[in-house]
Coordinates of C-alpha atoms in Angstrom, one line a residue:
X674 CA -16.6 29.4 6.3
X675 CA -14.4 26.5 7.6
X676 CA -13.9 23.3 5.3
X677 CA -14.9 20.0 6.8
X678 CA -13.3 16.7 7.1
X679 CA -14.6 14.1 4.7
X680 CA -14.6 17.2 1.8
X681 CA -12.4 16.6 -0.9
X682 CA -10.7 20.3 -1.0
X683 CA -9.8 19.7 2.6
X684 CA -5.9 19.1 4.0
X685 CA -7.4 16.3 6.2
X686 CA -8.8 15.0 3.1
X687 CA -6.6 11.2 2.1
X688 CA -4.6 11.9 -0.7
X689 CA -4.6 10.7 -4.1
X690 CA -1.8 8.0 -4.3
X691 CA 0.3 8.7 -1.3
X692 CA 2.2 6.6 -1.4
X693 CA 4.2 6.7 -5.0
X694 CA 6.9 8.8 -4.3
X695 CA 7.6 6.3 -1.1
X696 CA 7.8 3.9 -3.3
X697 CA 9.9 5.1 -5.9
X698 CA 12.3 6.7 -3.2
X699 CA 12.6 2.6 -2.3
X700 CA 13.3 1.3 -5.7
X701 CA 16.6 3.9 -5.3
X702 CA 17.7 3.5 -1.5
X703 CA 17.4 0.1 -0.5
X704 CA 19.6 -1.6 -3.6
X705 CA 21.2 2.2 -4.3
X706 CA 22.3 1.1 0.3
X707 CA 23.2 -2.0 -0.4
X708 CA 25.6 -1.6 -3.2
X709 CA 27.1 1.7 -1.9
X710 CA 27.9 -0.4 1.3
X711 CA 29.0 -3.6 0.1
X712 CA 31.4 -1.4 -3.0
X713 CA 32.8 0.8 0.6
X714 CA 33.3 -3.4 2.2
X715 CA 35.1 -4.7 -0.3
X716 CA 37.3 -1.1 -0.9
X717 CA 39.4 -2.0 2.0
X718 CA 41.2 -4.2 0.0
X719 CA 42.2 -1.6 -1.7
X720 CA 45.3 -0.9 0.4
X721 CA 46.4 -4.9 0.7
X722 CA 50.2 -4.3 -0.8
X723 CA 50.8 -1.5 0.2
X724 CA 53.6 -0.7 2.8
X725 CA 52.6 -0.2 6.8
X726 CA 53.2 3.5 6.8
X727 CA 49.9 3.7 3.7
X728 CA 48.5 1.1 5.3
X729 CA 47.8 3.0 8.9
X730 CA 47.4 5.9 7.0
X731 CA 44.7 4.1 5.2
X732 CA 43.1 2.3 8.0
X733 CA 42.4 4.5 10.2
X734 CA 40.7 6.7 7.5
X735 CA 39.1 4.1 6.4
X736 CA 37.8 3.1 9.4
X737 CA 36.9 6.7 9.8
X738 CA 35.6 6.8 6.4
X739 CA 33.2 3.6 7.0
X740 CA 31.5 5.2 10.3
X741 CA 29.8 8.2 8.7
X742 CA 28.9 6.1 5.7
X743 CA 27.2 3.5 7.6
X744 CA 25.6 6.8 9.8
X745 CA 24.6 8.7 6.7
X746 CA 23.1 4.5 5.7
X747 CA 21.1 4.6 9.0
X748 CA 20.0 8.1 8.3
X749 CA 18.7 8.3 4.5
X750 CA 17.1 4.7 5.7
X751 CA 15.5 6.7 8.8
X752 CA 14.7 9.8 5.8
X753 CA 12.4 7.1 3.5
X754 CA 10.8 5.6 6.3
X755 CA 9.8 9.3 7.7
X756 CA 8.8 9.6 3.8
X757 CA 6.9 6.2 4.6
X758 CA 4.5 7.1 7.6
X759 CA 4.0 10.1 7.0
X760 CA -0.2 10.5 7.5
X761 CA -1.9 9.7 4.2
X762 CA -3.1 13.3 3.9
X763 CA -3.0 16.4 1.5
X764 CA -1.5 18.5 4.3
X765 CA 1.5 16.4 4.1
X766 CA 1.6 15.6 0.1
X767 CA 4.6 18.3 0.0
X768 CA 6.8 17.2 3.5
X769 CA 6.2 13.4 2.1
X770 CA 7.6 14.3 -1.5
X771 CA 10.4 16.2 -0.3
X772 CA 11.6 13.3 2.0
X773 CA 10.8 10.4 -0.8
X774 CA 13.5 12.8 -3.1
X775 CA 15.9 13.5 -0.5
X776 CA 16.4 9.4 0.2
X777 CA 18.1 8.6 -2.6
X778 CA 20.1 11.7 -3.1
X779 CA 21.4 11.3 0.7
X780 CA 22.5 7.6 -0.5
X781 CA 24.8 8.8 -2.8
X782 CA 26.0 12.2 -1.0
X783 CA 27.3 10.2 1.6
X784 CA 28.5 7.3 -0.8
X785 CA 31.0 10.5 -2.4
X786 CA 31.7 11.7 1.2
X787 CA 33.0 8.3 2.1
X788 CA 35.4 8.6 -1.0
X789 CA 36.8 11.6 -0.3
X790 CA 37.5 11.3 3.5
X791 CA 39.5 7.9 3.0
X792 CA 43.0 9.0 2.2
X793 CA 43.0 6.0 -0.8
X794 CA 47.1 4.9 -1.5

């Protein structure tokens, strides 16, 4: 028996509270991404008193690491937006939940990658 679109059991029916997962994810991604970006930007001063050779190694690795962090934060924001813009139907509940969970963890992962790539003095 085919399900009609208007029945509550239909995968096309509107999901109950589809905004909860993306909202909780937003509360972690936006402040977390902001602080990750600020702290990474401020860590450029870690090598102010270094020798020229140490400073050159640090500057090269910092530029690469910061670029990775910027791209990663952009991807995290894109995943967050995808969790918001999925249709609010029951059939997309699992995908919305997975995207809402991945977004905050990707901020943490890209911050850790930044700290791993930079050649600290």
